[in-house]
Short mmCIF file of C-alpha atoms in Angstrom, two decimals:
data_model
loop_
_atom_site.label_atom_id
_atom_site.label_comp_id
_atom_site.label_asym_id
_atom_site.label_seq_id
_atom_site.Cartn_x
_atom_site.Cartn_y
_atom_site.Cartn_z
CA MET E 15 -47.49 -29.89 4.53
CA LEU E 16 -44.27 -27.93 4.12
CA THR E 17 -43.41 -28.91 7.43
CA ILE E 18 -43.93 -32.37 7.49
CA TRP E 19 -41.49 -32.37 3.73
CA HIS E 20 -38.99 -30.55 5.89
CA ASP E 21 -39.11 -32.44 9.07
CA PHE E 22 -39.46 -36.12 7.87
CA LEU E 23 -37.77 -36.01 4.61
CA TYR E 24 -35.73 -33.12 3.55
CA GLN E 25 -33.78 -32.47 6.84
CA PRO E 26 -33.27 -36.60 7.38
CA VAL E 27 -31.80 -36.65 4.02
CA PHE E 28 -29.86 -33.83 4.18
CA ASN E 29 -28.59 -35.00 7.40
CA PHE E 30 -27.49 -38.63 6.52
CA LEU E 31 -25.86 -37.29 3.17
CA ILE E 32 -23.21 -35.01 5.78
CA TRP E 33 -22.50 -37.69 8.32
CA VAL E 34 -21.92 -39.86 5.06
CA TYR E 35 -19.80 -36.74 3.88
CA ASN E 36 -18.21 -36.25 7.40
CA ASN E 37 -17.39 -39.91 8.21
CA TRP E 38 -16.54 -42.20 4.68
CA THR E 39 -15.54 -39.86 1.77
CA ASP E 40 -12.32 -37.83 2.82
CA GLN E 41 -14.94 -34.92 2.57
CA ASN E 42 -16.01 -35.27 -1.12
CA LEU E 43 -19.55 -34.56 -1.69
CA GLY E 44 -19.65 -36.39 -4.90
CA TRP E 45 -18.79 -39.57 -3.56
CA ALA E 46 -21.08 -39.16 -0.25
CA VAL E 47 -23.66 -38.86 -3.23
CA VAL E 48 -22.37 -42.42 -4.94
CA TYR E 49 -23.08 -44.12 -1.08
CA MET E 50 -26.21 -42.82 -0.67
CA THR E 51 -27.42 -44.02 -3.75
CA ILE E 52 -25.78 -47.81 -2.94
CA ILE E 53 -27.26 -47.37 0.56
CA LEU E 54 -30.91 -46.61 -0.89
CA ARG E 55 -30.72 -49.44 -3.45
CA LEU E 56 -29.36 -51.90 -0.77
CA ILE E 57 -32.83 -50.67 2.00
CA LEU E 58 -34.79 -51.19 -1.56
CA LEU E 59 -33.05 -54.42 -2.39
CA PRO E 60 -35.94 -56.46 -1.76
CA PHE E 61 -38.02 -54.56 -3.72
CA SER E 62 -35.74 -54.82 -6.22
CA ILE E 63 -35.18 -58.52 -6.27
CA ILE E 64 -39.29 -58.95 -6.45
CA SER E 65 -39.17 -56.69 -9.52
CA GLU E 66 -36.29 -58.74 -11.32
CA LYS E 67 -38.28 -61.93 -10.63
CA ASN E 68 -41.34 -60.35 -12.09
CA LYS E 69 -39.18 -59.60 -15.38
CA ASN E 70 -38.57 -63.18 -15.55
CA LYS E 71 -42.58 -63.86 -15.60
CA ASN E 72 -43.22 -61.65 -17.92
CA LEU E 73 -40.67 -62.79 -20.27
CA GLU E 74 -42.03 -66.30 -20.08
CA ILE E 75 -45.70 -65.51 -20.10
CA ARG E 76 -45.23 -63.57 -23.45
CA GLU E 77 -43.33 -66.64 -24.72
CA LYS E 78 -46.12 -68.81 -23.48
CA ALA E 79 -48.23 -66.07 -25.23
CA ALA E 80 -46.58 -66.49 -28.31
CA GLN E 81 -46.81 -70.74 -28.53
CA ILE E 82 -50.44 -69.87 -27.60
CA SER E 83 -50.97 -67.64 -30.50
CA LYS E 84 -49.26 -70.20 -32.74
CA ALA E 85 -51.38 -73.28 -31.69
CA PHE E 86 -54.57 -71.41 -31.98
CA PRO E 87 -54.40 -69.04 -34.80
CA ASN E 88 -57.80 -69.42 -36.07
CA ASP E 89 -59.73 -69.88 -32.69
CA PRO E 90 -59.71 -66.26 -30.52
CA ILE E 91 -61.79 -67.66 -27.48
CA MET E 92 -59.50 -70.41 -27.07
CA ARG E 93 -56.75 -68.50 -27.35
CA LYS E 94 -58.09 -66.34 -24.91
CA GLU E 95 -58.95 -68.41 -22.22
CA GLU E 96 -55.19 -70.26 -22.99
CA ILE E 97 -53.71 -67.15 -22.11
CA ARG E 98 -55.57 -66.22 -18.99
CA LYS E 99 -55.07 -70.06 -17.55
CA VAL E 100 -50.98 -68.41 -18.23
CA LEU E 101 -51.51 -65.18 -16.46
CA LYS E 102 -53.13 -67.17 -13.46
CA THR E 103 -49.94 -69.38 -12.94
CA ARG E 104 -47.95 -66.48 -12.70
CA LYS E 105 -48.95 -63.54 -10.50
CA VAL E 106 -47.06 -60.26 -10.99
CA ASN E 107 -46.85 -57.63 -8.38
CA PRO E 108 -45.85 -54.59 -9.89
CA TRP E 109 -45.93 -52.35 -7.08
CA SER E 110 -42.58 -53.33 -5.99
CA LYS E 111 -41.13 -51.81 -9.30
CA ALA E 112 -43.12 -48.50 -8.49
CA ILE E 113 -41.84 -48.67 -4.87
CA VAL E 114 -38.11 -48.79 -6.22
CA LEU E 115 -38.84 -46.40 -8.65
CA GLY E 116 -41.01 -43.33 -6.39
CA ALA E 117 -38.19 -43.90 -3.57
CA GLN E 118 -35.33 -43.23 -6.22
CA GLY E 119 -37.31 -40.32 -7.32
CA LEU E 120 -38.15 -38.41 -4.01
CA VAL E 121 -34.52 -38.96 -3.32
CA LEU E 122 -34.19 -36.80 -6.76
CA VAL E 123 -36.08 -34.02 -5.91
CA LEU E 124 -34.99 -34.06 -2.29
CA LEU E 125 -30.89 -33.56 -3.55
CA TYR E 126 -32.36 -30.99 -6.55
CA GLN E 127 -33.59 -29.33 -3.49
CA VAL E 128 -30.53 -29.37 -1.53
CA PHE E 129 -28.59 -27.87 -3.89
CA LEU E 130 -31.24 -25.60 -4.82
CA ARG E 131 -30.94 -24.39 -1.12
CA GLY E 132 -27.44 -24.03 -0.99
CA ILE E 133 -24.89 -26.04 0.44
CA THR E 134 -23.24 -23.00 2.56
CA GLY E 135 -22.39 -21.58 5.85
CA ASP E 136 -25.77 -20.51 8.26
CA LYS E 137 -28.06 -22.81 5.73
CA VAL E 138 -26.34 -25.91 6.78
CA ILE E 139 -25.80 -25.04 10.30
CA LYS E 140 -29.98 -24.56 10.80
CA ILE E 141 -30.19 -27.91 9.03
CA LEU E 142 -28.19 -30.40 10.99
CA TYR E 143 -28.90 -31.97 13.70
CA PRO E 144 -27.13 -31.60 16.90
CA PHE E 145 -25.39 -34.98 16.72
CA ILE E 146 -23.94 -34.47 13.02
CA ASP E 147 -20.51 -32.59 12.94
CA TYR E 148 -20.57 -29.02 11.19
CA PRO E 149 -18.50 -29.87 8.22
CA GLY E 150 -17.20 -26.28 7.26
CA LYS E 151 -16.87 -25.64 3.75
CA ILE E 152 -18.05 -28.10 1.40
CA ASN E 153 -16.33 -30.00 -0.98
CA THR E 154 -18.89 -30.06 -3.81
CA THR E 155 -16.26 -30.87 -6.55
CA PHE E 156 -16.04 -34.28 -8.38
CA TYR E 157 -13.17 -35.06 -10.51
CA GLY E 158 -13.09 -31.59 -11.43
CA PHE E 159 -16.87 -31.48 -11.63
CA GLU E 160 -19.07 -29.28 -10.20
CA LEU E 161 -21.96 -30.88 -8.59
CA GLY E 162 -24.55 -28.03 -8.81
CA GLN E 163 -23.24 -27.21 -12.29
CA THR E 164 -26.15 -27.53 -15.12
CA HIS E 165 -25.48 -27.53 -18.88
CA ASN E 166 -22.80 -30.46 -18.16
CA SER E 167 -23.08 -32.56 -21.56
CA LEU E 168 -20.13 -35.02 -20.38
CA TRP E 169 -22.10 -36.62 -17.49
CA ALA E 170 -25.45 -36.42 -19.04
CA LEU E 171 -24.23 -38.05 -22.00
CA ILE E 172 -22.71 -41.18 -20.05
CA VAL E 173 -26.19 -41.50 -18.42
CA ALA E 174 -27.68 -41.27 -21.88
CA LEU E 175 -25.26 -43.77 -23.73
CA LEU E 176 -25.70 -46.27 -20.61
CA LEU E 177 -29.17 -46.40 -21.14
CA PHE E 178 -29.34 -46.56 -24.74
CA PHE E 179 -26.77 -49.68 -24.57
CA GLU E 180 -28.93 -51.36 -21.83
CA ILE E 181 -31.90 -50.65 -23.76
CA TYR E 182 -30.32 -52.25 -26.89
CA ARG E 183 -29.16 -54.83 -24.97
CA ASN E 184 -32.54 -55.76 -23.92
CA TYR E 185 -33.91 -55.60 -27.07
CA ARG E 186 -31.22 -57.97 -28.38
CA LYS E 187 -31.78 -60.42 -25.57
CA HIS E 188 -35.27 -60.86 -26.09
CA LYS E 189 -35.21 -61.13 -29.88
CA VAL E 190 -37.66 -58.37 -30.37
CA LEU E 191 -39.31 -57.31 -33.76
CA LEU E 192 -38.87 -53.74 -33.30
CA GLN E 193 -41.87 -51.73 -34.36
CA LYS E 194 -41.97 -48.09 -35.07
CA GLY E 195 -42.77 -47.24 -31.38
CA ASP E 196 -39.77 -49.32 -30.50
CA LEU E 197 -37.36 -47.64 -32.74
CA ALA E 198 -38.80 -44.21 -31.30
CA TYR E 199 -38.52 -44.95 -27.74
CA PHE E 200 -34.63 -46.71 -28.78
CA PHE E 201 -33.54 -43.22 -29.74
CA LEU E 202 -35.74 -40.97 -28.10
CA PHE E 203 -35.51 -42.01 -24.54
CA PRO E 204 -31.84 -41.58 -23.85
CA LEU E 205 -32.25 -38.13 -25.99
CA PHE E 206 -34.83 -37.00 -23.80
CA THR E 207 -32.55 -38.47 -20.85
CA PHE E 208 -29.33 -36.30 -21.75
CA LEU E 209 -31.63 -33.35 -22.64
CA LEU E 210 -33.26 -33.73 -19.15
CA LEU E 211 -30.17 -34.15 -17.26
CA TRP E 212 -28.19 -31.51 -19.25
CA MET E 213 -30.57 -28.71 -17.68
CA LEU E 214 -30.36 -30.40 -14.18
CA PRO E 215 -27.37 -30.01 -11.38
CA MET E 216 -24.56 -32.42 -12.69
CA VAL E 217 -25.30 -34.25 -9.66
CA LYS E 218 -28.71 -35.82 -10.67
CA SER E 219 -26.72 -37.77 -13.57
CA LEU E 220 -24.12 -38.92 -11.01
CA PHE E 221 -26.83 -40.36 -8.87
CA ILE E 222 -29.00 -42.03 -11.88
CA LEU E 223 -25.89 -43.32 -13.02
CA THR E 224 -24.86 -44.89 -9.60
CA SER E 225 -28.31 -46.20 -9.54
CA MET E 226 -28.04 -47.79 -13.08
CA ILE E 227 -24.86 -49.62 -12.33
CA PHE E 228 -26.45 -51.35 -9.34
CA SER E 229 -29.71 -52.21 -11.28
CA ILE E 230 -27.15 -53.77 -13.95
CA ILE E 231 -25.33 -55.87 -11.25
CA ILE E 232 -28.44 -56.77 -9.76
CA THR E 233 -30.16 -58.18 -12.85
CA GLN E 234 -26.40 -59.91 -13.66
CA ILE E 235 -26.64 -61.85 -10.25
CA SER E 236 -30.38 -62.51 -10.74
CA LYS E 237 -29.65 -64.76 -13.99
CA ILE E 238 -27.90 -67.05 -11.54
CA PHE E 239 -29.65 -67.00 -8.19
CA LEU E 240 -33.74 -66.05 -9.91
CA LYS E 241 -34.19 -68.49 -12.13
CA THR E 242 -37.74 -69.36 -12.39
CA ASN E 243 -39.96 -72.71 -13.56
CA LYS E 244 -40.89 -73.01 -16.94
CA ILE E 245 -44.32 -72.90 -17.38
#
């Protein structure tokens, strides 16, 4: 199992990261992580598009369910039957979002392993494929911040604030009447994210921030090209 992890996951990701570092980023590992994240999201783009379509479908289903509840306030059987009809017309594929999140989670673990093992000297040479040039001393500084440094408050805070803003924007857009559970999620999830990223190497914050910005862009584009028909 460890051999499969190393040979088919860790080593390919590490070599691709070093290839990007050598060829695209003027030997800046931070930008190599950014580019690798964008490439990963582009590979997963078909699943991201399906996930965006599902979001639109779910919103329409919620709106229609609310209308049905108002139309049949005293008839739970009829209400349930009408909602079942709506669900049949709008099939949602939850696996697409699971694939996107799973792939990103896997790369996060691999990046953590890269910095845990170290990226200097013989450790790099042993893992590199013969056709990947040895980069020498790897530049792990990104705009004055060390990618492997833990307890980096600034980058963890940037991610948490962006997450807070996105949750707020989503609630406001859908005009959600907040319950206690929603308020707890609104405040505690960004706080938990900040604490978790604060304990991990700063490269994790950079990866997640890049992926979040990519997701925001995809969401905005989907509003133009992925309009769904009303039920």
